[in-house]
Short mmCIF file of N, CA and C in Angstrom, two decimals:
data_model
loop_
_atom_site.label_atom_id
_atom_site.label_comp_id
_atom_site.label_asym_id
_atom_site.label_seq_id
_atom_site.Cartn_x
_atom_site.Cartn_y
_atom_site.Cartn_z
N MET U 300 -5.04 2.88 12.80
CA MET U 300 -4.14 3.80 12.36
C MET U 300 -4.90 4.74 11.34
N ALA U 301 -4.84 6.01 11.55
CA ALA U 301 -5.43 6.94 10.65
C ALA U 301 -4.45 7.19 9.43
N THR U 302 -4.98 7.44 8.34
CA THR U 302 -4.40 7.75 7.10
C THR U 302 -3.05 8.76 7.29
N LEU U 303 -3.25 9.78 7.93
CA LEU U 303 -2.19 10.77 8.31
C LEU U 303 -0.99 10.09 9.03
N GLU U 304 -1.24 9.06 9.65
CA GLU U 304 -0.31 8.48 10.43
C GLU U 304 0.56 7.41 9.73
N MET U 305 0.25 7.13 8.38
CA MET U 305 0.95 6.10 7.82
C MET U 305 2.35 6.34 7.53
N PRO U 306 3.26 5.56 7.48
CA PRO U 306 4.65 5.85 7.10
C PRO U 306 4.82 6.34 5.75
N HIS U 307 5.59 7.27 5.63
CA HIS U 307 5.93 7.78 4.17
C HIS U 307 7.21 7.13 3.48
N VAL U 308 6.98 7.07 2.28
CA VAL U 308 8.13 6.69 1.43
C VAL U 308 9.22 7.90 1.41
N THR U 309 10.21 7.70 2.00
CA THR U 309 11.22 8.86 1.97
C THR U 309 12.11 8.73 0.98
N GLU U 310 12.35 7.50 0.26
CA GLU U 310 13.24 7.29 -0.85
C GLU U 310 12.74 6.18 -1.83
N CYS U 311 12.98 6.52 -3.09
CA CYS U 311 12.91 5.30 -3.97
C CYS U 311 13.83 5.53 -5.07
N SER U 312 14.69 4.51 -5.20
CA SER U 312 15.88 4.57 -6.02
C SER U 312 15.49 3.64 -7.30
N VAL U 313 14.48 3.27 -7.45
CA VAL U 313 14.08 2.32 -8.67
C VAL U 313 13.75 3.18 -9.82
N SER U 314 14.67 3.30 -10.73
CA SER U 314 14.45 4.51 -11.81
C SER U 314 13.38 3.74 -12.94
N ALA U 315 13.28 2.40 -12.89
CA ALA U 315 12.39 1.80 -13.91
C ALA U 315 10.97 1.73 -13.55
N CYS U 316 10.65 2.30 -12.43
CA CYS U 316 9.14 2.27 -11.98
C CYS U 316 8.43 3.43 -12.61
N SER U 317 7.22 3.33 -13.03
CA SER U 317 6.58 4.22 -13.61
C SER U 317 6.15 5.38 -12.76
N TYR U 318 6.05 5.00 -11.36
CA TYR U 318 5.60 5.98 -10.48
C TYR U 318 6.80 6.94 -9.79
N ASN U 319 8.12 6.44 -10.25
CA ASN U 319 9.15 7.15 -9.76
C ASN U 319 9.67 7.97 -10.85
N HIS U 320 9.68 9.38 -10.68
CA HIS U 320 10.18 10.46 -11.62
C HIS U 320 10.46 11.58 -10.71
N ASP U 321 11.83 11.71 -10.26
CA ASP U 321 12.14 12.56 -9.15
C ASP U 321 11.49 12.32 -7.83
N GLY U 322 11.18 10.98 -7.50
CA GLY U 322 10.74 10.65 -6.40
C GLY U 322 9.53 9.95 -6.70
N CYS U 323 8.88 9.28 -5.64
CA CYS U 323 7.80 8.43 -5.76
C CYS U 323 6.54 9.25 -5.98
N HIS U 324 5.66 8.98 -6.83
CA HIS U 324 4.53 9.85 -7.11
C HIS U 324 3.39 9.06 -6.90
N ALA U 325 3.45 7.93 -6.37
CA ALA U 325 2.16 6.94 -6.00
C ALA U 325 1.57 7.54 -4.64
N PHE U 326 0.30 7.61 -4.69
CA PHE U 326 -0.40 8.07 -3.53
C PHE U 326 0.03 7.18 -2.24
N ALA U 327 -0.06 5.80 -2.45
CA ALA U 327 0.35 4.91 -1.48
C ALA U 327 0.97 3.64 -2.24
N ILE U 328 1.91 3.03 -1.57
CA ILE U 328 2.44 1.80 -1.98
C ILE U 328 1.93 0.66 -1.15
N ASN U 329 2.06 -0.52 -1.86
CA ASN U 329 1.88 -1.75 -1.02
C ASN U 329 3.08 -2.68 -1.00
N VAL U 330 3.22 -3.27 0.18
CA VAL U 330 4.50 -4.25 0.21
C VAL U 330 3.97 -5.62 0.36
N SER U 331 4.61 -6.42 -0.52
CA SER U 331 4.14 -7.84 -0.54
C SER U 331 5.51 -8.76 -0.64
N GLY U 332 5.27 -10.03 -1.14
CA GLY U 332 6.44 -10.78 -1.46
C GLY U 332 6.43 -12.10 -0.58
N ASP U 333 7.03 -13.05 -1.09
CA ASP U 333 7.09 -14.25 -0.19
C ASP U 333 8.33 -15.07 -0.59
N ASN U 334 9.23 -14.30 -0.99
CA ASN U 334 10.63 -14.99 -1.32
C ASN U 334 11.70 -14.57 -0.42
N GLY U 335 11.48 -14.20 0.73
CA GLY U 335 12.40 -13.72 1.70
C GLY U 335 12.63 -12.31 1.63
N THR U 336 12.25 -11.53 0.63
CA THR U 336 12.41 -10.05 0.59
C THR U 336 10.95 -9.59 0.70
N ALA U 337 10.94 -8.23 0.84
CA ALA U 337 9.64 -7.56 0.80
C ALA U 337 9.44 -6.70 -0.48
N ASP U 338 8.77 -7.16 -1.31
CA ASP U 338 8.71 -6.51 -2.82
C ASP U 338 7.80 -5.22 -2.84
N CYS U 339 8.06 -4.18 -3.48
CA CYS U 339 7.14 -3.14 -3.61
C CYS U 339 6.08 -3.68 -4.85
N ALA U 340 4.85 -3.95 -4.14
CA ALA U 340 3.89 -4.47 -5.10
C ALA U 340 3.24 -3.37 -6.05
N THR U 341 3.70 -2.12 -5.75
CA THR U 341 3.18 -1.01 -6.75
C THR U 341 4.02 -0.74 -7.78
N PHE U 342 5.22 -1.40 -7.87
CA PHE U 342 6.17 -1.29 -9.09
C PHE U 342 5.41 -1.64 -10.27
N ILE U 343 5.48 -0.83 -11.28
CA ILE U 343 5.07 -0.93 -12.64
C ILE U 343 6.10 -0.43 -13.73
N PRO U 344 6.68 -1.48 -14.47
CA PRO U 344 7.74 -1.11 -15.26
C PRO U 344 7.28 -0.65 -16.61
N LEU U 345 6.72 0.51 -16.76
CA LEU U 345 6.29 1.08 -18.08
C LEU U 345 6.95 2.43 -18.38
N SER U 346 6.97 2.67 -19.71
CA SER U 346 7.84 3.94 -20.14
C SER U 346 6.90 5.08 -19.75
N THR U 347 5.53 5.01 -19.40
CA THR U 347 4.48 6.00 -19.07
C THR U 347 4.82 6.24 -17.69
N LYS U 348 4.88 7.63 -17.43
CA LYS U 348 4.95 8.11 -16.05
C LYS U 348 3.49 8.18 -15.54
N GLY U 349 3.40 7.65 -14.29
CA GLY U 349 2.10 7.71 -13.58
C GLY U 349 2.26 8.45 -12.17
N GLY U 350 1.00 8.45 -11.57
CA GLY U 350 0.96 9.05 -10.28
C GLY U 350 0.39 10.43 -10.17
N LEU U 351 0.58 11.08 -9.10
CA LEU U 351 0.08 12.33 -8.70
C LEU U 351 1.26 13.43 -9.07
N ASP U 352 0.77 14.62 -9.34
CA ASP U 352 1.75 15.64 -9.61
C ASP U 352 2.60 16.07 -8.21
N VAL U 353 1.75 16.28 -7.21
CA VAL U 353 2.26 16.55 -6.05
C VAL U 353 1.71 15.58 -5.00
N VAL U 354 2.72 14.74 -4.32
CA VAL U 354 2.33 13.78 -3.53
C VAL U 354 3.30 13.53 -2.38
N SER U 355 2.71 13.01 -1.18
CA SER U 355 3.86 12.46 -0.18
C SER U 355 3.36 11.15 0.02
N PRO U 356 3.99 10.22 -0.92
CA PRO U 356 3.69 8.82 -0.77
C PRO U 356 3.79 8.12 0.55
N GLN U 357 2.86 7.18 0.90
CA GLN U 357 2.94 6.52 2.14
C GLN U 357 2.69 4.91 1.71
N VAL U 358 2.82 4.23 3.01
CA VAL U 358 2.53 2.75 2.71
C VAL U 358 1.05 2.57 3.05
N GLY U 359 0.36 1.93 2.06
CA GLY U 359 -0.98 1.65 2.06
C GLY U 359 -1.34 0.33 2.89
N ALA U 360 -0.30 -0.65 2.56
CA ALA U 360 -0.52 -1.96 3.14
C ALA U 360 0.61 -2.82 3.05
N CYS U 361 0.98 -3.62 4.05
CA CYS U 361 1.93 -4.37 4.29
C CYS U 361 1.59 -5.93 4.42
N GLN U 362 1.82 -6.72 3.45
CA GLN U 362 1.54 -8.16 3.45
C GLN U 362 2.54 -9.01 4.08
N ARG U 363 3.63 -8.50 4.41
CA ARG U 363 4.76 -9.15 5.10
C ARG U 363 4.61 -9.36 6.60
N ALA U 364 3.79 -10.19 7.03
CA ALA U 364 3.46 -10.56 8.48
C ALA U 364 4.67 -10.79 9.24
N ASP U 365 5.72 -11.29 8.54
CA ASP U 365 7.02 -11.52 9.24
C ASP U 365 7.91 -10.48 9.48
N CYS U 366 7.63 -9.20 9.10
CA CYS U 366 8.42 -7.98 9.31
C CYS U 366 8.32 -7.52 10.68
N SER U 367 9.21 -7.09 11.27
CA SER U 367 9.26 -6.56 12.77
C SER U 367 8.40 -5.32 12.62
N HIS U 368 8.28 -4.57 11.52
CA HIS U 368 7.62 -3.23 11.58
C HIS U 368 6.08 -3.59 11.29
N ASN U 369 5.67 -4.75 11.07
CA ASN U 369 4.20 -5.01 10.80
C ASN U 369 3.33 -5.38 11.99
N ALA U 370 2.29 -4.75 12.30
CA ALA U 370 1.39 -4.94 13.20
C ALA U 370 0.02 -4.86 12.65
N ASP U 371 -0.68 -6.09 12.68
CA ASP U 371 -1.98 -6.30 12.10
C ASP U 371 -1.94 -5.87 10.50
N LEU U 372 -0.91 -6.33 9.93
CA LEU U 372 -0.78 -5.94 8.46
C LEU U 372 -0.60 -4.44 8.11
N GLU U 373 -0.22 -3.68 9.07
CA GLU U 373 -0.04 -2.18 8.98
C GLU U 373 1.56 -1.94 9.32
N CYS U 374 2.07 -1.06 8.46
CA CYS U 374 3.41 -0.88 8.78
C CYS U 374 3.65 0.34 9.75
N THR U 375 4.42 -0.09 10.78
CA THR U 375 4.74 0.92 11.96
C THR U 375 5.99 1.55 11.85
N ALA U 376 6.74 1.35 10.76
CA ALA U 376 8.20 2.00 10.64
C ALA U 376 7.84 3.40 10.70
N ALA U 377 8.89 4.22 11.09
CA ALA U 377 8.71 5.75 10.95
C ALA U 377 8.73 6.18 9.60
N ALA U 378 9.28 5.50 8.70
CA ALA U 378 9.32 5.75 7.07
C ALA U 378 9.98 4.56 6.57
N VAL U 379 9.84 4.52 5.17
CA VAL U 379 10.41 3.22 4.49
C VAL U 379 11.24 3.90 3.18
N ARG U 380 12.09 3.05 2.75
CA ARG U 380 12.93 3.17 1.75
C ARG U 380 12.62 2.08 0.61
N ILE U 381 12.49 2.50 -0.68
CA ILE U 381 12.26 1.53 -1.77
C ILE U 381 13.71 1.58 -2.49
N GLY U 382 14.13 0.52 -2.89
CA GLY U 382 15.35 0.33 -3.74
C GLY U 382 15.38 -1.12 -4.52
N ALA U 383 16.27 -1.19 -5.25
CA ALA U 383 16.62 -2.47 -5.85
C ALA U 383 17.00 -3.53 -4.89
N GLY U 384 16.44 -4.76 -5.25
CA GLY U 384 16.70 -5.91 -4.44
C GLY U 384 17.79 -6.60 -4.91
N GLU U 385 17.76 -7.99 -4.28
CA GLU U 385 18.98 -8.90 -4.50
C GLU U 385 18.40 -9.59 -5.88
N GLY U 386 19.45 -9.96 -6.77
CA GLY U 386 19.07 -10.87 -7.86
C GLY U 386 18.06 -10.32 -8.83
N SER U 387 16.92 -10.89 -9.05
CA SER U 387 15.97 -10.52 -9.90
C SER U 387 14.90 -9.54 -9.33
N ASP U 388 14.99 -9.36 -8.05
CA ASP U 388 13.97 -8.49 -7.45
C ASP U 388 14.22 -6.88 -7.96
N THR U 389 13.31 -6.32 -8.35
CA THR U 389 13.36 -4.98 -9.02
C THR U 389 13.13 -3.87 -7.98
N ALA U 390 12.16 -4.00 -7.12
CA ALA U 390 11.87 -3.09 -6.14
C ALA U 390 11.55 -3.86 -4.72
N ASN U 391 12.21 -3.28 -3.80
CA ASN U 391 12.02 -3.96 -2.56
C ASN U 391 11.99 -2.83 -1.43
N CYS U 392 11.23 -3.20 -0.38
CA CYS U 392 11.20 -2.27 0.78
C CYS U 392 12.38 -2.63 1.63
N LEU U 393 13.34 -1.57 1.34
CA LEU U 393 14.61 -1.76 2.11
C LEU U 393 14.60 -1.63 3.73
N THR U 394 13.49 -1.25 4.14
CA THR U 394 13.23 -1.05 5.49
C THR U 394 12.87 -2.42 6.25
N TYR U 395 12.45 -3.34 5.34
CA TYR U 395 12.00 -4.56 5.87
C TYR U 395 12.99 -5.22 6.77
N ALA U 396 12.57 -5.68 7.83
CA ALA U 396 13.54 -6.38 8.77
C ALA U 396 12.68 -7.70 9.47
N LYS U 397 13.12 -8.81 9.11
CA LYS U 397 12.60 -10.08 9.60
C LYS U 397 12.23 -10.05 11.11
N ALA U 398 11.18 -10.51 11.51
CA ALA U 398 10.84 -10.57 12.86
C ALA U 398 11.46 -11.75 13.59
#
């Protein structure tokens, strides 16, 4: 899969993330987790804003082999949404669907 074909992050509603200021400004996010949900491993809870000024964020890697959108650890979803998870999960891939 070429870089240009990676799924884009179409939404991030996690306001406490350093990369989220009027949308996600990370070049790419990684999805991980082993607690039954898919965590955004790029989440950084700092008051300093980071990332690029102009960017169309995409999924860099997906470590959730049990997701129906995962093929060889690459995300095959058309796009992903990031938001608050259940309980103490701060940032989850809301597009995650258990295979």
